Short mmCIF file of C-alpha atoms in Angstrom, two decimals:
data_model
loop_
_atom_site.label_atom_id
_atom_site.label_comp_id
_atom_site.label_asym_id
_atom_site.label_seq_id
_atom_site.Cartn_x
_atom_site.Cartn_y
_atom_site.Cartn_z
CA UNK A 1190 112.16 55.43 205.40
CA UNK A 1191 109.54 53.50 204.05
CA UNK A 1192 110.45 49.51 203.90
CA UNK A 1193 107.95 46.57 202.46
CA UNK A 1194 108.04 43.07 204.08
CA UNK A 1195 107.17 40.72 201.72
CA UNK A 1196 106.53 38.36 204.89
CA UNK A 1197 105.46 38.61 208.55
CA UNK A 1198 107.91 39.82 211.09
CA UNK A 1199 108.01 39.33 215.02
CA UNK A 1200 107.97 42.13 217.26
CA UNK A 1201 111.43 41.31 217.82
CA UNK A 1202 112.24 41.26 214.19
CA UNK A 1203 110.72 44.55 213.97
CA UNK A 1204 112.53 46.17 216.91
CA UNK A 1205 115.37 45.80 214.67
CA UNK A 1206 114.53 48.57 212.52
CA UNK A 1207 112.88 51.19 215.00
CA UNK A 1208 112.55 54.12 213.23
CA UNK A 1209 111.73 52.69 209.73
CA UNK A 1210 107.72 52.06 208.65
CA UNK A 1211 107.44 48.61 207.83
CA UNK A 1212 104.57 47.24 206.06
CA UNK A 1213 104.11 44.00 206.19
CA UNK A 1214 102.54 42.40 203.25
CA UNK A 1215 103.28 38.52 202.38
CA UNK A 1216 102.83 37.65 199.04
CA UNK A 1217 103.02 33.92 199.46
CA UNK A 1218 101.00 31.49 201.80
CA UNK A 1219 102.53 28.31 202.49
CA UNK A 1220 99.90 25.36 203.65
CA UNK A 1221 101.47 21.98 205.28
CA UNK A 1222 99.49 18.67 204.46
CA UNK A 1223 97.38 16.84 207.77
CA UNK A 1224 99.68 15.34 210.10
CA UNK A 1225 102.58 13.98 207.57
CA UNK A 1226 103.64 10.79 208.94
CA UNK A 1227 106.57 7.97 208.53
CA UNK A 1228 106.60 4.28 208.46
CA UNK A 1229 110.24 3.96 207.19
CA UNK A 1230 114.32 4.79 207.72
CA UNK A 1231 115.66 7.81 206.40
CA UNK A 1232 119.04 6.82 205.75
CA UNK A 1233 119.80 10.31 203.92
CA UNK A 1234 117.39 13.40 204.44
CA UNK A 1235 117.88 16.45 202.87
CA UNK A 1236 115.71 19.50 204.01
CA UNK A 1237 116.01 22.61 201.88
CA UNK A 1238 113.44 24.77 203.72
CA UNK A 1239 112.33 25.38 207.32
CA UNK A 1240 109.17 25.30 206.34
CA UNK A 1241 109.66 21.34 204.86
CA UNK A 1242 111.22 20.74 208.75
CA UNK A 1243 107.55 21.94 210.41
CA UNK A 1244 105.93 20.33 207.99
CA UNK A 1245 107.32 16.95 209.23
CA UNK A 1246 107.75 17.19 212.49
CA UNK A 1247 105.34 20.18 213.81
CA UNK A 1248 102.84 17.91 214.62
CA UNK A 1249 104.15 14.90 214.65
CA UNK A 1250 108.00 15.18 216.45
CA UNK A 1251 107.90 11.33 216.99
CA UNK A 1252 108.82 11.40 213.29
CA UNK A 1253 112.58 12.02 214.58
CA UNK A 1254 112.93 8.24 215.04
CA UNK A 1255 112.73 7.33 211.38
CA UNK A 1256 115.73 9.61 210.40
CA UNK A 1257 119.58 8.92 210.41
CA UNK A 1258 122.06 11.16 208.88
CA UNK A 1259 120.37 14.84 207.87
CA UNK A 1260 121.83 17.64 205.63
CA UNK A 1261 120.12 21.13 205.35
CA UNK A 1262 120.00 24.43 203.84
CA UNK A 1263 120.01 27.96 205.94
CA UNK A 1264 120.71 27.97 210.14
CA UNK A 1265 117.09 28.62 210.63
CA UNK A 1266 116.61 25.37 208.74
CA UNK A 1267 119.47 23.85 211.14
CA UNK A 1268 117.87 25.35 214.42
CA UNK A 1269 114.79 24.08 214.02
CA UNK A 1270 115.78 20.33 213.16
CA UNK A 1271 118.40 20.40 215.99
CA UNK A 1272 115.34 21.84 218.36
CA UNK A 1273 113.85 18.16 217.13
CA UNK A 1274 116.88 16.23 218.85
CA UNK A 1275 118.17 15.33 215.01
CA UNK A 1276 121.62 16.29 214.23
CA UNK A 1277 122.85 17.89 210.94
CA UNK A 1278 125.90 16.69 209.39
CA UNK A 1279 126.26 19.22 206.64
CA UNK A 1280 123.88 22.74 206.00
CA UNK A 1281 124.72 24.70 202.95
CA UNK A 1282 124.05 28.43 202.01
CA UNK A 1283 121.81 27.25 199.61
CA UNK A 1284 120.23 24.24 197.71
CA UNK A 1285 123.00 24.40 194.73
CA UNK A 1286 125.83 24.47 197.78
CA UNK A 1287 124.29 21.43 199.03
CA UNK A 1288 123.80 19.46 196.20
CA UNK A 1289 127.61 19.66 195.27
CA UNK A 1290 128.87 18.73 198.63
CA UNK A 1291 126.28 15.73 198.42
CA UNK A 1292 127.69 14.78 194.81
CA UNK A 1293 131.24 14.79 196.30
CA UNK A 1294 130.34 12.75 199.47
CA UNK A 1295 128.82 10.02 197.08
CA UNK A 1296 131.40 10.10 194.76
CA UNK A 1297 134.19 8.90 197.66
CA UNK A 1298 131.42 6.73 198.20
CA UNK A 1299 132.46 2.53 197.53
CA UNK A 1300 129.78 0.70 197.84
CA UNK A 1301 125.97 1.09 199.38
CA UNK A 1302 123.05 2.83 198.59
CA UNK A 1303 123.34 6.45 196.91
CA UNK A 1304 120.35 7.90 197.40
CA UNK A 1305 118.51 10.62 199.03
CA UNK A 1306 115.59 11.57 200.94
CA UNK A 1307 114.07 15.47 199.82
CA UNK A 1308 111.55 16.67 201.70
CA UNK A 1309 110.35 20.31 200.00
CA UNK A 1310 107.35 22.39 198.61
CA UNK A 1311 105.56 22.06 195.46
CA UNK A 1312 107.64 24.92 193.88
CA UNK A 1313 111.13 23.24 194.73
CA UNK A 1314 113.87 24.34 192.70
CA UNK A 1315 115.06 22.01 190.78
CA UNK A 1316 119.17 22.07 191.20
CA UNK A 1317 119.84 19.73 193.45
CA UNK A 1318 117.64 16.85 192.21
CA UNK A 1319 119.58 17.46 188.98
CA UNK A 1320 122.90 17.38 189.97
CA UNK A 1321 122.25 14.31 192.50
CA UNK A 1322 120.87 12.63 188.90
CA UNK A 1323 123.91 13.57 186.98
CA UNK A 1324 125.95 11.76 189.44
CA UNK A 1325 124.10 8.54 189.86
CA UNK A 1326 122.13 9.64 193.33
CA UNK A 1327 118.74 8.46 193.51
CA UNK A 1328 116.19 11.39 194.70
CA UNK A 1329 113.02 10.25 196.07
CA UNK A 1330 110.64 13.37 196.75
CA UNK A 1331 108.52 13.98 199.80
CA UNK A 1332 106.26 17.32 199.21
CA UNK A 1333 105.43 18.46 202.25
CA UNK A 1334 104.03 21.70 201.70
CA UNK A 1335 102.32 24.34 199.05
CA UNK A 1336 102.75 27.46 198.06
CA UNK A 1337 100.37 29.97 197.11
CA UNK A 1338 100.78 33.07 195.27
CA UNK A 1339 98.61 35.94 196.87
CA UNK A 1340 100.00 38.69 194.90
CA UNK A 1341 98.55 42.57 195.86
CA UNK A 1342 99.34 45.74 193.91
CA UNK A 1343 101.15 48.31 195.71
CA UNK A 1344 100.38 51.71 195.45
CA UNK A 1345 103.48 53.26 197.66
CA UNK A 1346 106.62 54.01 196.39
CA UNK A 1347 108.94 51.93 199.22
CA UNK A 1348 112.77 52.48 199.76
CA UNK A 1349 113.06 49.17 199.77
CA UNK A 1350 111.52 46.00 199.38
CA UNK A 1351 112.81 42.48 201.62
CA UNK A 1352 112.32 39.33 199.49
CA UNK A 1353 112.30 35.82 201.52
CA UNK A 1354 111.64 33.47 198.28
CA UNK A 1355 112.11 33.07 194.93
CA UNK A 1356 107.98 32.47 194.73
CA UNK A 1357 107.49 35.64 196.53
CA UNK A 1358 109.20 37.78 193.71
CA UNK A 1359 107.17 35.75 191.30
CA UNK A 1360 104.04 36.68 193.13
CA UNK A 1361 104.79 40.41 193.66
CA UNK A 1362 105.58 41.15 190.50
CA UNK A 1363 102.04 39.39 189.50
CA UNK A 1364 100.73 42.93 190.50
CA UNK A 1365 103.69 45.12 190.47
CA UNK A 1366 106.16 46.53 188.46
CA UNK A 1367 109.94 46.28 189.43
CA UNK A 1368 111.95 49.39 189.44
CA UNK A 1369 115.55 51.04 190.87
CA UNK A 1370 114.36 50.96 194.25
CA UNK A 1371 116.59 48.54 196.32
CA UNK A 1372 115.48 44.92 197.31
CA UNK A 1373 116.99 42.99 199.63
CA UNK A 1374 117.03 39.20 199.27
CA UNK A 1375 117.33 36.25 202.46
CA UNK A 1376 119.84 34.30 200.47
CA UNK A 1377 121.41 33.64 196.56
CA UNK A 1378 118.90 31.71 195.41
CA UNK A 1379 116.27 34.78 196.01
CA UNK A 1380 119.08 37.26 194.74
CA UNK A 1381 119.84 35.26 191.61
CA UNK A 1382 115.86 35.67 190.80
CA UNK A 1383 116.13 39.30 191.84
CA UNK A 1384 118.77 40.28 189.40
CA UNK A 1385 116.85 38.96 186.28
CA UNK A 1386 114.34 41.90 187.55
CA UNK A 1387 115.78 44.28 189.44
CA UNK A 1388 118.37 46.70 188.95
CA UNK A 1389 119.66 47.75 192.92
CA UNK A 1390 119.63 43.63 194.39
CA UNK A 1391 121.27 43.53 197.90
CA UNK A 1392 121.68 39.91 199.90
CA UNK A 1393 121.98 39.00 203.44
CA UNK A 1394 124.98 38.34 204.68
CA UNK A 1395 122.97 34.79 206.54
CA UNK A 1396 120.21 33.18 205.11
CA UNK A 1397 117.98 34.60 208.30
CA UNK A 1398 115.37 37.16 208.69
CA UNK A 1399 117.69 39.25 210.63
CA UNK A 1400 120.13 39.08 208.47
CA UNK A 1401 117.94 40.63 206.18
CA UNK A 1402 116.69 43.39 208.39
CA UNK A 1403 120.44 44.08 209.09
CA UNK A 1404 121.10 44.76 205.34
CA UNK A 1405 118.58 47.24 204.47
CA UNK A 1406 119.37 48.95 207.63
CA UNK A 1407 123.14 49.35 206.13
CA UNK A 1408 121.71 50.88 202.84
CA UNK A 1409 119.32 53.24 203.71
CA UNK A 1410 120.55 55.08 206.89
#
């Protein structure tokens, strides 16, 4: 079995599927801005990426002391940020998940401040700034990082192809047609723009790489 990786995997990653050729080709390149650095309270942060969390705090961790109460989206996303000393109070499947259990919190909210902190890439969906608006939550936007498309055209015919981002279907099908094949997605946010595509999506049963590796594993052998 033939299987494309539309991102880098780690050895260990990879050891998952002995037996399987994986070719690893991203299709995305993500870029963080020099040395991102606070000067203020965080009362509410919301990260909906783990690549928004290194972004902050990768080279500057003494950014920790400017944040309060954190909510996030994916355990990866929660691993990391808890590997910076900050706690998370809530993490969601996915940026939609999180956006209604923020609405609700505010909602039983009295009195204060409703707003939010969003640190995210330049090609953020746009659900959860949204639905914070529709329910009188303030969203102030920190963009951390950028995405690139660096889309390639394929010339093998895989058994299956492992999607990590919404971008990264945008940028592989830049170059490449979709087709019955199988994809497998990281999370429903990837699988929702997989299905407009795609006619065989499969999704993760976690929002992790594993998870991922896992799946295809289950529908090919």
């Amino acid at each position: 079995m033939r299987v494309l990786s539309t991102k880098k995997l780690s050895e260990k990653q990879k050891s998952q599927v002995e037996g399987f050729t994986i070719d690893e080709i991203p299709m995305i390149r993500i870029t963080y801005g020099d040395d991102f650095a606070l000067e203020e309270n965080i009362i509410n942060a919301v990260f909906t990426s783990a690549n928004s969390v290194r972004a902050v705090f990768e080279n500057r961790p003494e950014n920790c002391k400017w944040f309060h109460t954190v909510f996030c989206v994916g355990k990866k996303t929660k691993q990391l940020l808890e590997g910076y000393g900050l706690t998370v109070e809530v993490i969601a499947n996915n940026a939609l998940e999180l956006a209604e259990v923020l609405a609700q919190r505010f909602s039983e909210q009295d009195e204060g401040i409703k707003e939010i902190s969003w640190f995210c890439g330049n090609l953020r969906n746009n659900d959860l700034p949204i639905i914070m608006a529709e329910n009188g939550v303030l969203v102030t936007e920190y963009l951390v990082y950028k995405t690139e498309f660096i889309p390639k055209a394929l010339e093998v015919d895989y058994d299956a192809v492992l999607f990590f981002s919404p971008s990264g279907i945008n940028s592989y099908l830049k170059k490449n047609q979709a087709n019955s094949n199988p994809v497998v997605c990281i999370g429903n946010t990837t699988a929702s723009q997989a299905i407009e595509f795609f006619d065989n999506v499969y999704m993760a049963e976690e929002t992790t790489v594993e998870s991922v590796l896992d799946k295809v594993k289950e529908i090919l052998v």
